[in-house]
PDB file of C-alpha atoms in Angstrom:
ATOM      1  CA  UNK X   1      -0.018  -0.009  -0.075  1.00  0.00           C
ATOM      2  CA  UNK X   2       1.375   3.290  -1.110  1.00  0.00           C
ATOM      3  CA  UNK X   3       1.485   6.186   1.663  1.00  0.00           C
ATOM      4  CA  UNK X   4       2.439   9.752   1.140  1.00  0.00           C
ATOM      5  CA  UNK X   5       3.461  11.990   3.972  1.00  0.00           C
ATOM      6  CA  UNK X   6       3.857  15.846   3.458  1.00  0.00           C
ATOM      7  CA  UNK X   7       6.232  17.829   5.566  1.00  0.00           C
ATOM      8  CA  UNK X   8       7.027  21.686   5.932  1.00  0.00           C
ATOM      9  CA  UNK X   9       6.456  24.643   8.102  1.00  0.00           C
ATOM     10  CA  UNK X  10       3.011  25.493   8.806  1.00  0.00           C
ATOM     11  CA  UNK X  11       3.640  29.299   9.170  1.00  0.00           C
ATOM     12  CA  UNK X  12       5.509  31.119   6.129  1.00  0.00           C
ATOM     13  CA  UNK X  13       5.691  35.078   6.088  1.00  0.00           C
ATOM     14  CA  UNK X  14       4.580  37.008   3.340  1.00  0.00           C
ATOM     15  CA  UNK X  15       7.241  37.509   0.522  1.00  0.00           C
ATOM     16  CA  UNK X  16       9.172  34.174   1.882  1.00  0.00           C
ATOM     17  CA  UNK X  17       9.747  30.913   0.054  1.00  0.00           C
ATOM     18  CA  UNK X  18       7.399  27.777   1.032  1.00  0.00           C
ATOM     19  CA  UNK X  19       9.058  24.467   0.915  1.00  0.00           C
ATOM     20  CA  UNK X  20       7.293  21.163   1.301  1.00  0.00           C
ATOM     21  CA  UNK X  21       8.405  17.786   0.919  1.00  0.00           C
ATOM     22  CA  UNK X  22       6.298  14.538   0.042  1.00  0.00           C
ATOM     23  CA  UNK X  23       7.757  11.465   1.357  1.00  0.00           C
ATOM     24  CA  UNK X  24       6.629   7.956  -0.373  1.00  0.00           C
ATOM     25  CA  UNK X  25       6.531   4.571   1.240  1.00  0.00           C
ATOM     26  CA  UNK X  26       5.203   1.242   0.129  1.00  0.00           C
ATOM     27  CA  UNK X  27       6.579   1.948  -3.423  1.00  0.00           C
ATOM     28  CA  UNK X  28       9.386   3.480  -5.293  1.00  0.00           C
ATOM     29  CA  UNK X  29       9.390   6.595  -7.053  1.00  0.00           C
ATOM     30  CA  UNK X  30      11.792   5.454  -9.587  1.00  0.00           C
ATOM     31  CA  UNK X  31       9.712   2.546 -10.546  1.00  0.00           C
ATOM     32  CA  UNK X  32       8.305   4.594 -13.139  1.00  0.00           C
ATOM     33  CA  UNK X  33       4.525   4.298 -14.698  1.00  0.00           C
ATOM     34  CA  UNK X  34       3.193   7.021 -11.806  1.00  0.00           C
ATOM     35  CA  UNK X  35       3.648  10.717 -11.700  1.00  0.00           C
ATOM     36  CA  UNK X  36       3.735  12.733  -8.517  1.00  0.00           C
ATOM     37  CA  UNK X  37       1.465  15.803  -8.076  1.00  0.00           C
ATOM     38  CA  UNK X  38       0.966  18.455  -5.913  1.00  0.00           C
ATOM     39  CA  UNK X  39      -2.669  19.618  -5.086  1.00  0.00           C
ATOM     40  CA  UNK X  40      -3.894  22.310  -2.497  1.00  0.00           C
ATOM     41  CA  UNK X  41      -7.334  23.198  -1.214  1.00  0.00           C
ATOM     42  CA  UNK X  42      -7.805  26.723  -0.279  1.00  0.00           C
ATOM     43  CA  UNK X  43      -9.832  27.745   2.376  1.00  0.00           C
ATOM     44  CA  UNK X  44     -13.731  27.290   1.630  1.00  0.00           C
ATOM     45  CA  UNK X  45     -12.968  23.905  -0.214  1.00  0.00           C
ATOM     46  CA  UNK X  46     -11.797  24.495  -3.809  1.00  0.00           C
ATOM     47  CA  UNK X  47      -9.301  22.049  -4.922  1.00  0.00           C
ATOM     48  CA  UNK X  48      -6.403  23.450  -7.348  1.00  0.00           C
ATOM     49  CA  UNK X  49      -4.114  21.286  -9.050  1.00  0.00           C
ATOM     50  CA  UNK X  50      -0.389  22.632  -9.066  1.00  0.00           C
ATOM     51  CA  UNK X  51       1.618  20.097 -11.357  1.00  0.00           C
ATOM     52  CA  UNK X  52       3.294  17.036 -11.597  1.00  0.00           C
ATOM     53  CA  UNK X  53       6.796  15.480 -11.459  1.00  0.00           C
ATOM     54  CA  UNK X  54       8.392  12.517 -13.034  1.00  0.00           C
ATOM     55  CA  UNK X  55      11.100  10.470 -11.295  1.00  0.00           C
ATOM     56  CA  UNK X  56      13.374  11.564 -14.032  1.00  0.00           C
ATOM     57  CA  UNK X  57      12.921  15.044 -13.096  1.00  0.00           C
ATOM     58  CA  UNK X  58      10.599  16.293 -15.632  1.00  0.00           C
ATOM     59  CA  UNK X  59       7.980  18.454 -14.670  1.00  0.00           C
ATOM     60  CA  UNK X  60       4.581  20.085 -15.718  1.00  0.00           C
ATOM     61  CA  UNK X  61       2.936  22.972 -14.285  1.00  0.00           C
ATOM     62  CA  UNK X  62      -0.566  23.994 -13.914  1.00  0.00           C
ATOM     63  CA  UNK X  63      -0.393  26.929 -16.538  1.00  0.00           C
ATOM     64  CA  UNK X  64      -3.314  28.775 -14.806  1.00  0.00           C
ATOM     65  CA  UNK X  65      -1.300  29.383 -11.800  1.00  0.00           C
ATOM     66  CA  UNK X  66       1.674  31.943 -11.763  1.00  0.00           C
ATOM     67  CA  UNK X  67       5.010  30.505 -12.234  1.00  0.00           C
ATOM     68  CA  UNK X  68       6.164  30.730  -8.517  1.00  0.00           C
ATOM     69  CA  UNK X  69       6.128  26.961  -7.985  1.00  0.00           C
ATOM     70  CA  UNK X  70       9.174  24.837  -8.408  1.00  0.00           C
ATOM     71  CA  UNK X  71       8.957  20.921  -8.051  1.00  0.00           C
ATOM     72  CA  UNK X  72      12.042  18.584  -7.534  1.00  0.00           C
ATOM     73  CA  UNK X  73      12.628  14.833  -6.785  1.00  0.00           C
ATOM     74  CA  UNK X  74      15.072  12.998  -4.809  1.00  0.00           C
ATOM     75  CA  UNK X  75      14.906   9.347  -5.778  1.00  0.00           C
ATOM     76  CA  UNK X  76      17.556   8.380  -3.101  1.00  0.00           C
ATOM     77  CA  UNK X  77      15.123   9.160  -0.583  1.00  0.00           C
ATOM     78  CA  UNK X  78      12.005   7.980  -2.341  1.00  0.00           C
ATOM     79  CA  UNK X  79      10.415  11.621  -2.061  1.00  0.00           C
ATOM     80  CA  UNK X  80       9.793  14.693  -3.882  1.00  0.00           C
ATOM     81  CA  UNK X  81       9.455  18.647  -3.081  1.00  0.00           C
ATOM     82  CA  UNK X  82       7.586  21.861  -3.706  1.00  0.00           C
ATOM     83  CA  UNK X  83       8.807  25.385  -3.308  1.00  0.00           C
ATOM     84  CA  UNK X  84       6.679  28.555  -3.643  1.00  0.00           C
ATOM     85  CA  UNK X  85       8.383  31.869  -3.804  1.00  0.00           C
ATOM     86  CA  UNK X  86       7.039  34.900  -2.966  1.00  0.00           C
ATOM     87  CA  UNK X  87       4.067  33.867  -0.859  1.00  0.00           C
ATOM     88  CA  UNK X  88       1.048  35.840  -0.020  1.00  0.00           C
ATOM     89  CA  UNK X  89      -1.942  35.347   2.131  1.00  0.00           C
ATOM     90  CA  UNK X  90      -3.706  33.740  -1.236  1.00  0.00           C
ATOM     91  CA  UNK X  91      -1.625  30.680  -0.689  1.00  0.00           C
ATOM     92  CA  UNK X  92      -2.730  29.673   2.496  1.00  0.00           C
ATOM     93  CA  UNK X  93      -4.066  26.377   2.041  1.00  0.00           C
ATOM     94  CA  UNK X  94      -3.691  22.572   2.662  1.00  0.00           C
ATOM     95  CA  UNK X  95      -1.058  21.204   0.684  1.00  0.00           C
ATOM     96  CA  UNK X  96      -1.677  17.720  -0.587  1.00  0.00           C
ATOM     97  CA  UNK X  97       0.776  15.403  -2.543  1.00  0.00           C
ATOM     98  CA  UNK X  98      -0.917  12.762  -4.389  1.00  0.00           C
ATOM     99  CA  UNK X  99       0.042   9.681  -6.660  1.00  0.00           C
ATOM    100  CA  UNK X 100      -0.734  10.604 -10.209  1.00  0.00           C
ATOM    101  CA  UNK X 101      -1.968   8.348 -12.838  1.00  0.00           C
ATOM    102  CA  UNK X 102      -2.640   9.896 -16.422  1.00  0.00           C
ATOM    103  CA  UNK X 103      -2.482   8.783 -20.057  1.00  0.00           C
ATOM    104  CA  UNK X 104      -0.137  10.204 -22.747  1.00  0.00           C
ATOM    105  CA  UNK X 105      -2.925  12.426 -24.027  1.00  0.00           C
ATOM    106  CA  UNK X 106      -4.253  13.352 -20.341  1.00  0.00           C
ATOM    107  CA  UNK X 107      -7.653  12.149 -21.406  1.00  0.00           C
ATOM    108  CA  UNK X 108      -7.147   9.701 -18.438  1.00  0.00           C
ATOM    109  CA  UNK X 109      -6.143  11.472 -15.220  1.00  0.00           C
ATOM    110  CA  UNK X 110      -6.521  10.789 -11.847  1.00  0.00           C
ATOM    111  CA  UNK X 111      -5.091  10.611  -8.235  1.00  0.00           C
ATOM    112  CA  UNK X 112      -5.311   7.341  -6.572  1.00  0.00           C
ATOM    113  CA  UNK X 113      -3.018   8.069  -3.500  1.00  0.00           C
ATOM    114  CA  UNK X 114      -3.063  11.178  -1.385  1.00  0.00           C
ATOM    115  CA  UNK X 115      -1.109  12.250   1.516  1.00  0.00           C
ATOM    116  CA  UNK X 116      -2.938  13.390   4.522  1.00  0.00           C
ATOM    117  CA  UNK X 117      -2.232  17.043   3.864  1.00  0.00           C
ATOM    118  CA  UNK X 118      -0.392  19.881   5.348  1.00  0.00           C
ATOM    119  CA  UNK X 119      -1.780  23.137   6.446  1.00  0.00           C
ATOM    120  CA  UNK X 120       0.200  26.209   5.544  1.00  0.00           C
ATOM    121  CA  UNK X 121      -0.662  29.409   6.644  1.00  0.00           C
ATOM    122  CA  UNK X 122       1.081  32.720   5.231  1.00  0.00           C
ATOM    123  CA  UNK X 123       1.071  35.332   7.769  1.00  0.00           C
ATOM    124  CA  UNK X 124       3.513  37.758   9.569  1.00  0.00           C
TER     125      UNK X 124
ATOM    126  CA  UNK G   1     -15.304  29.955  -9.331  1.00  0.00           C
ATOM    127  CA  UNK G   2     -14.799  26.188 -10.272  1.00  0.00           C
ATOM    128  CA  UNK G   3     -14.357  25.224 -13.891  1.00  0.00           C
ATOM    129  CA  UNK G   4     -16.631  22.373 -13.239  1.00  0.00           C
ATOM    130  CA  UNK G   5     -19.929  22.967 -11.923  1.00  0.00           C
ATOM    131  CA  UNK G   6     -21.433  21.177  -9.046  1.00  0.00           C
ATOM    132  CA  UNK G   7     -24.500  21.890  -6.748  1.00  0.00           C
ATOM    133  CA  UNK G   8     -23.425  22.855  -3.399  1.00  0.00           C
ATOM    134  CA  UNK G   9     -25.459  20.580  -1.383  1.00  0.00           C
ATOM    135  CA  UNK G  10     -27.641  17.324  -1.920  1.00  0.00           C
ATOM    136  CA  UNK G  11     -29.475  15.388   0.409  1.00  0.00           C
ATOM    137  CA  UNK G  12     -31.173  12.025   0.938  1.00  0.00           C
ATOM    138  CA  UNK G  13     -32.659   9.606   3.544  1.00  0.00           C
ATOM    139  CA  UNK G  14     -30.863   6.281   4.560  1.00  0.00           C
ATOM    140  CA  UNK G  15     -31.588   3.379   2.068  1.00  0.00           C
ATOM    141  CA  UNK G  16     -32.532   6.069  -0.713  1.00  0.00           C
ATOM    142  CA  UNK G  17     -30.624   6.652  -3.806  1.00  0.00           C
ATOM    143  CA  UNK G  18     -29.135   9.951  -4.446  1.00  0.00           C
ATOM    144  CA  UNK G  19     -27.402  11.439  -7.520  1.00  0.00           C
ATOM    145  CA  UNK G  20     -24.536  14.483  -7.527  1.00  0.00           C
ATOM    146  CA  UNK G  21     -23.865  16.186 -10.919  1.00  0.00           C
ATOM    147  CA  UNK G  22     -21.040  17.801 -12.358  1.00  0.00           C
ATOM    148  CA  UNK G  23     -21.416  20.121 -15.399  1.00  0.00           C
ATOM    149  CA  UNK G  24     -18.475  20.879 -17.877  1.00  0.00           C
ATOM    150  CA  UNK G  25     -17.656  21.798 -21.326  1.00  0.00           C
ATOM    151  CA  UNK G  26     -16.215  20.134 -24.259  1.00  0.00           C
ATOM    152  CA  UNK G  27     -12.873  20.842 -23.486  1.00  0.00           C
ATOM    153  CA  UNK G  28     -13.208  18.749 -20.291  1.00  0.00           C
ATOM    154  CA  UNK G  29     -15.992  16.404 -19.628  1.00  0.00           C
ATOM    155  CA  UNK G  30     -17.123  16.382 -23.144  1.00  0.00           C
ATOM    156  CA  UNK G  31     -13.540  15.190 -24.155  1.00  0.00           C
ATOM    157  CA  UNK G  32     -11.971  13.677 -21.075  1.00  0.00           C
ATOM    158  CA  UNK G  33     -12.681  11.143 -18.264  1.00  0.00           C
ATOM    159  CA  UNK G  34     -14.218  12.381 -15.273  1.00  0.00           C
ATOM    160  CA  UNK G  35     -13.556  11.355 -11.712  1.00  0.00           C
ATOM    161  CA  UNK G  36     -14.804  11.712  -8.510  1.00  0.00           C
ATOM    162  CA  UNK G  37     -13.476  12.033  -4.772  1.00  0.00           C
ATOM    163  CA  UNK G  38     -14.950  11.785  -1.502  1.00  0.00           C
ATOM    164  CA  UNK G  39     -13.546  14.122   1.234  1.00  0.00           C
ATOM    165  CA  UNK G  40     -14.261  12.870   4.902  1.00  0.00           C
ATOM    166  CA  UNK G  41     -14.026  15.866   7.232  1.00  0.00           C
ATOM    167  CA  UNK G  42     -10.503  16.894   8.136  1.00  0.00           C
ATOM    168  CA  UNK G  43      -9.067  14.104   5.668  1.00  0.00           C
ATOM    169  CA  UNK G  44      -7.421  14.107   2.355  1.00  0.00           C
ATOM    170  CA  UNK G  45      -9.940  13.588  -0.773  1.00  0.00           C
ATOM    171  CA  UNK G  46     -10.004   9.810  -1.879  1.00  0.00           C
ATOM    172  CA  UNK G  47     -10.426   8.457  -5.134  1.00  0.00           C
ATOM    173  CA  UNK G  48     -13.897   7.009  -5.506  1.00  0.00           C
ATOM    174  CA  UNK G  49     -14.648   6.723  -9.083  1.00  0.00           C
ATOM    175  CA  UNK G  50     -12.195   7.095 -11.709  1.00  0.00           C
ATOM    176  CA  UNK G  51     -12.390   6.989 -15.629  1.00  0.00           C
ATOM    177  CA  UNK G  52     -16.057   7.914 -15.588  1.00  0.00           C
ATOM    178  CA  UNK G  53     -17.371   4.705 -14.109  1.00  0.00           C
ATOM    179  CA  UNK G  54     -14.632   2.669 -12.767  1.00  0.00           C
ATOM    180  CA  UNK G  55     -14.438   1.657  -8.825  1.00  0.00           C
ATOM    181  CA  UNK G  56     -11.213   1.506  -7.079  1.00  0.00           C
ATOM    182  CA  UNK G  57     -10.542  -1.743  -5.031  1.00  0.00           C
ATOM    183  CA  UNK G  58     -12.380  -1.277  -1.747  1.00  0.00           C
ATOM    184  CA  UNK G  59     -14.922   1.182  -2.977  1.00  0.00           C
ATOM    185  CA  UNK G  60     -18.513  -0.344  -2.619  1.00  0.00           C
ATOM    186  CA  UNK G  61     -20.448  -0.845  -5.527  1.00  0.00           C
ATOM    187  CA  UNK G  62     -23.285   1.496  -4.081  1.00  0.00           C
ATOM    188  CA  UNK G  63     -21.332   3.997  -5.590  1.00  0.00           C
ATOM    189  CA  UNK G  64     -21.355   4.452  -9.445  1.00  0.00           C
ATOM    190  CA  UNK G  65     -20.571   6.902 -11.964  1.00  0.00           C
ATOM    191  CA  UNK G  66     -21.524   7.926 -15.415  1.00  0.00           C
ATOM    192  CA  UNK G  67     -21.015  10.377 -18.180  1.00  0.00           C
ATOM    193  CA  UNK G  68     -23.064  11.834 -20.925  1.00  0.00           C
ATOM    194  CA  UNK G  69     -21.818  14.712 -23.101  1.00  0.00           C
ATOM    195  CA  UNK G  70     -20.436  17.471 -20.906  1.00  0.00           C
ATOM    196  CA  UNK G  71     -22.004  16.168 -17.686  1.00  0.00           C
ATOM    197  CA  UNK G  72     -21.187  13.637 -15.363  1.00  0.00           C
ATOM    198  CA  UNK G  73     -23.204  12.021 -12.276  1.00  0.00           C
ATOM    199  CA  UNK G  74     -22.274  10.429  -9.213  1.00  0.00           C
ATOM    200  CA  UNK G  75     -24.776   7.964  -7.929  1.00  0.00           C
ATOM    201  CA  UNK G  76     -25.066   6.768  -4.428  1.00  0.00           C
ATOM    202  CA  UNK G  77     -27.544   3.750  -3.561  1.00  0.00           C
ATOM    203  CA  UNK G  78     -28.626   2.554  -0.186  1.00  0.00           C
ATOM    204  CA  UNK G  79     -27.596   5.709   1.366  1.00  0.00           C
ATOM    205  CA  UNK G  80     -25.727   5.342   4.761  1.00  0.00           C
ATOM    206  CA  UNK G  81     -25.082   7.984   7.284  1.00  0.00           C
ATOM    207  CA  UNK G  82     -21.361   7.418   6.718  1.00  0.00           C
ATOM    208  CA  UNK G  83     -22.024   8.705   3.194  1.00  0.00           C
ATOM    209  CA  UNK G  84     -22.416  12.221   4.423  1.00  0.00           C
ATOM    210  CA  UNK G  85     -19.504  14.297   3.223  1.00  0.00           C
ATOM    211  CA  UNK G  86     -18.169  16.239   0.709  1.00  0.00           C
ATOM    212  CA  UNK G  87     -17.805  15.132  -3.116  1.00  0.00           C
ATOM    213  CA  UNK G  88     -15.746  16.629  -5.826  1.00  0.00           C
ATOM    214  CA  UNK G  89     -15.610  16.010  -9.601  1.00  0.00           C
ATOM    215  CA  UNK G  90     -12.379  16.388 -11.653  1.00  0.00           C
ATOM    216  CA  UNK G  91     -11.041  15.972 -15.343  1.00  0.00           C
ATOM    217  CA  UNK G  92      -8.520  17.251 -17.551  1.00  0.00           C
ATOM    218  CA  UNK G  93      -9.288  20.435 -19.539  1.00  0.00           C
ATOM    219  CA  UNK G  94      -7.833  20.582 -23.009  1.00  0.00           C
ATOM    220  CA  UNK G  95      -8.230  24.439 -23.257  1.00  0.00           C
ATOM    221  CA  UNK G  96      -6.900  25.043 -19.774  1.00  0.00           C
ATOM    222  CA  UNK G  97      -3.952  22.455 -20.045  1.00  0.00           C
ATOM    223  CA  UNK G  98      -4.623  21.356 -16.566  1.00  0.00           C
ATOM    224  CA  UNK G  99      -6.711  19.310 -14.254  1.00  0.00           C
ATOM    225  CA  UNK G 100      -9.750  21.115 -13.029  1.00  0.00           C
ATOM    226  CA  UNK G 101     -12.228  20.560 -10.165  1.00  0.00           C
ATOM    227  CA  UNK G 102     -15.738  21.180  -9.375  1.00  0.00           C
ATOM    228  CA  UNK G 103     -16.272  23.133  -6.334  1.00  0.00           C
ATOM    229  CA  UNK G 104     -17.714  19.979  -4.359  1.00  0.00           C
ATOM    230  CA  UNK G 105     -21.167  18.910  -3.140  1.00  0.00           C
ATOM    231  CA  UNK G 106     -21.958  18.488   0.640  1.00  0.00           C
ATOM    232  CA  UNK G 107     -24.078  15.487   0.741  1.00  0.00           C
ATOM    233  CA  UNK G 108     -26.320  15.404   4.051  1.00  0.00           C
ATOM    234  CA  UNK G 109     -28.032  12.203   5.031  1.00  0.00           C
ATOM    235  CA  UNK G 110     -31.462  13.173   6.662  1.00  0.00           C
TER     236      UNK G 110
END
């Protein structure tokens, strides 16, 4: 059973950089066939997909979001990370990592395993 | 404002069948597969239905999904009190080039 666990600071000051890590257990990121996504849930419920990373390091970011996000992968520690720079209060959300399964043309796209989520509050 | 449109709330009585709808466009539901997630309070979303009508292992067959045109539906039969929670639809959007979600439907079991 694949498990994901997010970690990172719960409080970040405005204009600073948010850094989150997702540790994967029960399966290897390097085994291939899966992608690894970040999703956030803004206050009041809305879910927003941030993007995905493959074990090779290739990434895809949601074009609808401003390009302040950076994802990276650490296969030796079986984890992947998310950085968000120049944070504002609008970035306050619960951040989830998830295992991402999609077809090459994206017609099939779903998240089958999720981390428990980590609340990040942007405030001075 | 979410790209996929869901009614904010739905309700039913125990044992009843309820349907939650998700409306989109040709660029998302009209072309791509729809997935449904169940989110219990204080927990992460859980995959409930994928590729329109497929249930992951462990999901009761009381839950079913369907798609027609630019709309999709999640049906829950034999409603139970434990089904009272939030449900979200999602799909890839070819115009926005990303995964889009519905705003969520809160199901109340009366």
